[in-house]
Short mmCIF file of C-alpha atoms in Angstrom, two decimals:
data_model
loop_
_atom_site.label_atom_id
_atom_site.label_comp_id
_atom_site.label_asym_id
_atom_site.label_seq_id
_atom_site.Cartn_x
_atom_site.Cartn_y
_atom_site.Cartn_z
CA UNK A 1 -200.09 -179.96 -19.76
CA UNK A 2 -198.14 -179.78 -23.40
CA UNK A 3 -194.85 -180.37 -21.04
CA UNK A 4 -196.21 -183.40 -19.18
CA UNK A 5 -197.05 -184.96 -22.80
CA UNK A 6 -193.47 -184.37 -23.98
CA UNK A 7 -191.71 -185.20 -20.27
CA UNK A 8 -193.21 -188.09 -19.49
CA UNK A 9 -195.06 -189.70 -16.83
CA UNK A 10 -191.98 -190.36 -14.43
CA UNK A 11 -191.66 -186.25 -14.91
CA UNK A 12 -195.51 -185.86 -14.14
CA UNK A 13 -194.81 -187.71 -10.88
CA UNK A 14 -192.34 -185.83 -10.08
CA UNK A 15 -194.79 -182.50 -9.38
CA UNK A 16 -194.30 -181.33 -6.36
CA UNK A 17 -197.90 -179.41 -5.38
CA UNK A 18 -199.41 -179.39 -8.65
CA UNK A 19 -195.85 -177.67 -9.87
CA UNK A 20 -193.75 -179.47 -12.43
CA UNK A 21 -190.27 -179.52 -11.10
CA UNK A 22 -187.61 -178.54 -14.01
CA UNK A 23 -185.22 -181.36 -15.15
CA UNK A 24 -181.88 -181.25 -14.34
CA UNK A 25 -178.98 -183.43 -15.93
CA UNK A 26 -176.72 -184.73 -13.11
CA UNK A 27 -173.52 -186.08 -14.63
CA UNK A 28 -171.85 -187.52 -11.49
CA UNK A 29 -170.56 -191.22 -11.00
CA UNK A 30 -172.32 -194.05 -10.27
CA UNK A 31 -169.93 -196.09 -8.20
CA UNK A 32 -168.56 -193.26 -5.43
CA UNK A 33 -167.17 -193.28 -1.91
CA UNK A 34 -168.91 -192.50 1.21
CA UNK A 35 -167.48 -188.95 1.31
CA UNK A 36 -168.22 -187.91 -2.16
CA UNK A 37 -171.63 -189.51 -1.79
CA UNK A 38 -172.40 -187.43 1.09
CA UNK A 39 -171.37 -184.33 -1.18
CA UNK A 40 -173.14 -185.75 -3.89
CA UNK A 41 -176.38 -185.72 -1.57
CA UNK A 42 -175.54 -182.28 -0.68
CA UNK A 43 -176.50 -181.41 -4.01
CA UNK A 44 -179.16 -183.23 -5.02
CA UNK A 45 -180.81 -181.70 -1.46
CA UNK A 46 -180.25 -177.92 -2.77
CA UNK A 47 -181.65 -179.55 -6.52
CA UNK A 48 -184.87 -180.49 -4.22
CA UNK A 49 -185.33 -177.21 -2.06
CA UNK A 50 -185.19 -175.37 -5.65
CA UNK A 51 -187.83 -178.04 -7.44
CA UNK A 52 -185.54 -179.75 -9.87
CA UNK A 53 -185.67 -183.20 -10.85
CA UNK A 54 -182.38 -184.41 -11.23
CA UNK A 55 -182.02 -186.88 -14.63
CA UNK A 56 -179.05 -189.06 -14.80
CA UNK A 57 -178.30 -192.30 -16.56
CA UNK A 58 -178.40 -195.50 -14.36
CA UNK A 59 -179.76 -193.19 -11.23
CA UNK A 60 -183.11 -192.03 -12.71
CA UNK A 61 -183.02 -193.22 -16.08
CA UNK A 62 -182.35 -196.88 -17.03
CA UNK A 63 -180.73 -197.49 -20.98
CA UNK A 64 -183.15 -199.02 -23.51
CA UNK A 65 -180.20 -198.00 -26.45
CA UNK A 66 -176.55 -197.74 -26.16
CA UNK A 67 -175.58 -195.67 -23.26
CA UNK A 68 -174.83 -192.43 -25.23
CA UNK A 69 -177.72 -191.93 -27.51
CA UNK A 70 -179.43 -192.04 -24.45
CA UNK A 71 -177.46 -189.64 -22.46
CA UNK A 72 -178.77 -187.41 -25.19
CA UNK A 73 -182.03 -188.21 -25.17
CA UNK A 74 -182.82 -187.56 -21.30
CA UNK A 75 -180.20 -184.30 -22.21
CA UNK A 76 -182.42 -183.21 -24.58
CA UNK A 77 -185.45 -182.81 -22.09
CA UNK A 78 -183.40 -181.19 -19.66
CA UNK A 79 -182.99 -177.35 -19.04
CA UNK A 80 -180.11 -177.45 -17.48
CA UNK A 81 -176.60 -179.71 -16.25
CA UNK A 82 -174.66 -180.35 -13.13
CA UNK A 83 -171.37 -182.07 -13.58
CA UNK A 84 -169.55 -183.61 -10.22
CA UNK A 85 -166.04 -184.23 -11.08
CA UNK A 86 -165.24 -187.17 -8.34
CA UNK A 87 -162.10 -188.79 -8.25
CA UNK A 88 -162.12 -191.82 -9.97
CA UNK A 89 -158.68 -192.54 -10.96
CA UNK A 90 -155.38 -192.04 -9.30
CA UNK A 91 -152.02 -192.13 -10.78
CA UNK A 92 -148.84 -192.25 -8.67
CA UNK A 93 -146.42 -191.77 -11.60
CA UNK A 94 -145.86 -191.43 -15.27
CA UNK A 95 -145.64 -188.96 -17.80
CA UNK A 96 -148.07 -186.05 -18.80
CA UNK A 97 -147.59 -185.15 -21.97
CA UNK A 98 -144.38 -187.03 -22.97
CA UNK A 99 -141.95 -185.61 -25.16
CA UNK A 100 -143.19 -182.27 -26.04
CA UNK A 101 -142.13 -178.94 -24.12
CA UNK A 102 -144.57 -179.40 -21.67
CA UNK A 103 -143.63 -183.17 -20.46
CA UNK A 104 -144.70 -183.47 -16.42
CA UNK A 105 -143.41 -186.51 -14.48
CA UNK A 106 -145.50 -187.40 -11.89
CA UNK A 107 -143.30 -189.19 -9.23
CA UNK A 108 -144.47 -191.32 -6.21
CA UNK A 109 -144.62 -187.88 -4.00
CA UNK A 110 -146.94 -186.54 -5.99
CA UNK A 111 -150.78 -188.11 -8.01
CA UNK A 112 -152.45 -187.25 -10.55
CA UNK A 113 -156.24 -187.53 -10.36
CA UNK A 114 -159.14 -188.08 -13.08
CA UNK A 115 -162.73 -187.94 -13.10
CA UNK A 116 -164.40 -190.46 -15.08
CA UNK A 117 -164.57 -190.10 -19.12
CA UNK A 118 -168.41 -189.76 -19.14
CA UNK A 119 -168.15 -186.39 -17.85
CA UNK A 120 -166.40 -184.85 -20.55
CA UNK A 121 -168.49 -186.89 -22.42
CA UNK A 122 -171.70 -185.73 -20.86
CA UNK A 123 -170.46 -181.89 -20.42
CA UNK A 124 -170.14 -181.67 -24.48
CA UNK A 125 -173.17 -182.69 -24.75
CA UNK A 126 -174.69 -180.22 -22.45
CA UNK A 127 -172.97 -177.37 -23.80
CA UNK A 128 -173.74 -178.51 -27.51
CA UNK A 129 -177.59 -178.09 -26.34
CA UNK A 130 -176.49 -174.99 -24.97
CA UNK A 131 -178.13 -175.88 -21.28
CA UNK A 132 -177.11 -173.73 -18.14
CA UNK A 133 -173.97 -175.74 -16.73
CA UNK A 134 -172.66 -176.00 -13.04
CA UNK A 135 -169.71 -177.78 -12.64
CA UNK A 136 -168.02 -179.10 -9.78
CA UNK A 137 -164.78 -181.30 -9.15
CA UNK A 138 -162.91 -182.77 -6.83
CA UNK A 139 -159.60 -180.59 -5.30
CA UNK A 140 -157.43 -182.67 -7.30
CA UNK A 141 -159.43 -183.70 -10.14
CA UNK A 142 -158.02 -181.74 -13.67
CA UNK A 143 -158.33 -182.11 -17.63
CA UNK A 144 -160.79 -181.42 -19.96
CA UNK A 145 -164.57 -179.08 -18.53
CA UNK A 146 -162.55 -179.22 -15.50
CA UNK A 147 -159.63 -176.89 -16.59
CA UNK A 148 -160.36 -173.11 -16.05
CA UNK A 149 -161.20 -171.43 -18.96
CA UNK A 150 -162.39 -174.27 -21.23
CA UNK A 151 -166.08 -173.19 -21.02
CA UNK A 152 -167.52 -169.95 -20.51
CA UNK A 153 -168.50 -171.84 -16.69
CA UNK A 154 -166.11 -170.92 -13.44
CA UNK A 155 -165.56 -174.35 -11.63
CA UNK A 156 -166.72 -175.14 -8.05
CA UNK A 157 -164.87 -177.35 -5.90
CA UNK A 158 -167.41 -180.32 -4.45
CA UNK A 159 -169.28 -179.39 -1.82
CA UNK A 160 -167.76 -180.97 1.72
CA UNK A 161 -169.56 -183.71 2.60
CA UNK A 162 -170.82 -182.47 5.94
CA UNK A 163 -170.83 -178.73 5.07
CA UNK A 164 -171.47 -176.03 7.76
CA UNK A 165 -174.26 -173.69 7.59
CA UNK A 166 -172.32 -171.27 6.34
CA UNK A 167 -170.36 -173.48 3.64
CA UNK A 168 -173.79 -174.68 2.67
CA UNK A 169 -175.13 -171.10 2.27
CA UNK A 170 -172.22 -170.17 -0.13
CA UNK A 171 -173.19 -173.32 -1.84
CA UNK A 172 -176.67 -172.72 -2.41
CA UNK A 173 -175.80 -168.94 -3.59
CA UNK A 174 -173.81 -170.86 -6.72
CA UNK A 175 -176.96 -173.13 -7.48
CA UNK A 176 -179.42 -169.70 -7.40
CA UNK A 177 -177.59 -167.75 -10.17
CA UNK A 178 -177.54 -171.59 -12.25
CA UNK A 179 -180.82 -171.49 -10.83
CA UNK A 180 -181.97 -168.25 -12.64
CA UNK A 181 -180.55 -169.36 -15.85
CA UNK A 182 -182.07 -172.91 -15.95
CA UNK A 183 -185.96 -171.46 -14.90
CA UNK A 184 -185.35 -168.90 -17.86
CA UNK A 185 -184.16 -171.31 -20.10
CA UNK A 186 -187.21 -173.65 -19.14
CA UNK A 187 -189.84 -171.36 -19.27
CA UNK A 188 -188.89 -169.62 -22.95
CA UNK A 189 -190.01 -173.20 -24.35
#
């Protein structure tokens, strides 16, 4: 009852049986194209079958303050994040990193691609609370949480948008050790 005081009543409605679902921060964009909606729904289906209540800003939960403070205020009664790393830029040329040792032109053959900002954004705040992450990006999508190795968290490539049986299996195995972490991490409160 002491959690439904401090949720909320949108969390309250969101009990499933009598059973609170856990919240969830989904850090995904909110303008996306039909194929990385369709993976986006993939995992906010697997979020459902494991009774979490996925949180996001404009999806969920609407601003009354400035759009960060209240990224961290809906982070804060979370127990856990998801961060989809959709393309949402695309650059056909330019310079990565110009004039150091590591300078990369990107030429019309080649594109660079770029989730948007409030990921990074988002992720830092996650990880400050020190919430269970699971993060996913796009095949092309680089920089920042996205890089291997920046957090302690191995990145996923998106689901596919129509996944098989089996993809969707493998998929669900990732979100089940998350899982485990998130239901510990919401229960020792």
């Amino acid at each position: 009852m002491l959690k439904q005081q401090v949720m909320g009543n949108d969390q309250a409605e969101g009990a499933i049986g009598g059973k609170m679902r856990i919240p969830v921060f989904v850090s995904s964009p909110t303008k996306l194209n039909d194929q990385q909606e369709k993976s986006r729904g993939v995992v906010l289906e697997i979020l459902n079958e494991l009774q979490l209540e996925p949180r996001a800003l404009g999806r969920s939960d609407y601003p009354k303050d400035v759009p960060l403070k209240e990224v961290y205020a809906i982070a804060r009664h979370c127990h856990g994040g998801v961060i989809l790393g959709y393309e949402q830029f695309v650059a056909t040329s330019g310079i990565w990193k110009r004039g150091t040792a590591e300078e990369i032109k990107v030429s019309r053959s080649g594109s660079v691609s770029f989730p948007t900002p409030w990921n990074q954004l988002k992720a830092g705040i996650l990880f400050g609370l020190r919430l269970p992450l699971l993060i996913f990006r796009e095949r092309d999508v680089f920089g920042g949480v996205f890089d291997v190795g920046t957090t302690e968290v191995f990145v996923h490539e998106t689901p596919p948008d129509n996944p098989t049986q089996s993809q969707r299996g493998e998929i669900k195995e990732v979100f089940l050790k998350w899982y485990s972490q998130v239901s510990r991490n919401y229960y020792a409160d």
